[in-house]
Amino acid sequence: MKALERECQEEIGCDVEVVSEVGSIIEYRKIFTLKQTHNCYLAKVKGQKGTPDFTNDEKNNGFEQVWLSYT
């Protein structure tokens, strides 16, 4: 969970509280001979919503933070 918390701080600029594990997604990419597992969690923002720490490349490519409600 610590890695998830660090990534949320870096990618969305927020501290989060992990509520529960949702599940996993296994992705196969034949072109790269790659198997990738994604673990999915439900989390709540702790405190104020922050600002992501995008790289210059991400900024130049139009990356943006989008908040969605699950309800």
CSV table of C-alpha atoms in Angstrom, one decimal:
chain,number,residue,atom,x,y,z
A,1,MET,CA,0.0,0.0,0.0
A,2,LYS,CA,2.9,2.4,0.6
A,3,ALA,CA,3.8,2.3,-3.1
A,4,LEU,CA,0.2,3.2,-4.0
A,5,GLU,CA,0.3,6.1,-1.5
A,6,ARG,CA,3.6,7.4,-3.0
A,7,GLU,CA,2.3,7.1,-6.5
A,8,CYS,CA,-0.9,9.0,-5.7
A,9,GLN,CA,1.2,11.8,-4.1
A,10,GLU,CA,3.3,12.0,-7.2
A,11,GLU,CA,0.7,11.5,-9.9
A,12,ILE,CA,-2.3,13.3,-8.5
A,13,GLY,CA,-0.7,15.4,-5.8
A,14,CYS,CA,-2.8,14.0,-2.9
A,15,ASP,CA,-2.6,11.9,0.1
A,16,VAL,CA,-5.1,9.0,0.0
A,17,GLU,CA,-6.7,6.5,2.3
A,18,VAL,CA,-7.0,3.1,0.7
A,19,VAL,CA,-10.5,1.8,1.4
A,20,SER,CA,-10.4,-1.6,-0.3
A,21,GLU,CA,-8.9,-3.7,-3.1
A,22,VAL,CA,-11.2,-3.8,-6.1
A,23,GLY,CA,-9.3,-6.5,-8.1
A,24,SER,CA,-6.7,-7.1,-10.7
A,25,ILE,CA,-6.4,-6.8,-14.4
A,26,ILE,CA,-4.0,-8.9,-16.4
A,27,GLU,CA,-3.0,-7.4,-19.7
A,28,TYR,CA,-1.2,-9.3,-22.5
A,29,ARG,CA,0.5,-7.4,-25.2
A,30,LYS,CA,1.5,-9.7,-28.0
A,31,ILE,CA,3.5,-7.1,-29.9
A,32,PHE,CA,5.9,-6.7,-26.9
A,33,THR,CA,5.6,-10.2,-25.6
A,34,LEU,CA,4.5,-8.6,-22.3
A,35,LYS,CA,2.2,-9.7,-19.5
A,36,GLN,CA,1.3,-6.9,-17.1
A,37,THR,CA,-0.7,-7.1,-13.9
A,38,HIS,CA,-2.6,-4.0,-12.6
A,39,ASN,CA,-3.9,-4.0,-9.1
A,40,CYS,CA,-7.0,-1.8,-8.6
A,41,TYR,CA,-8.0,-0.1,-5.3
A,42,LEU,CA,-10.8,2.2,-4.0
A,43,ALA,CA,-9.3,5.2,-2.2
A,44,LYS,CA,-10.4,8.4,-0.7
A,45,VAL,CA,-8.5,11.7,-0.8
A,46,LYS,CA,-7.2,12.8,2.6
A,47,GLY,CA,-7.3,16.6,3.0
A,48,GLN,CA,-7.2,18.9,0.0
A,49,LYS,CA,-6.9,17.8,-3.6
A,50,GLY,CA,-3.4,18.6,-4.8
A,51,THR,CA,-1.6,19.4,-8.0
A,52,PRO,CA,0.1,16.5,-9.9
A,53,ASP,CA,3.8,16.7,-10.5
A,54,PHE,CA,3.8,16.2,-14.3
A,55,THR,CA,7.0,16.0,-16.2
A,56,ASN,CA,7.6,18.5,-19.0
A,57,ASP,CA,6.8,15.7,-21.5
A,58,GLU,CA,3.5,15.0,-19.8
A,59,LYS,CA,2.7,18.7,-19.8
A,60,ASN,CA,3.6,19.1,-23.5
A,61,ASN,CA,1.4,16.1,-24.3
A,62,GLY,CA,-1.6,17.6,-22.6
A,63,PHE,CA,-1.8,15.4,-19.6
A,64,GLU,CA,-4.4,16.6,-17.1
A,65,GLN,CA,-5.9,15.6,-13.8
A,66,VAL,CA,-9.6,14.5,-14.0
A,67,TRP,CA,-11.7,13.7,-10.9
A,68,LEU,CA,-14.6,11.3,-11.3
A,69,SER,CA,-17.1,10.2,-8.7
A,70,TYR,CA,-17.9,6.5,-8.5
A,71,THR,CA,-21.5,7.2,-7.5
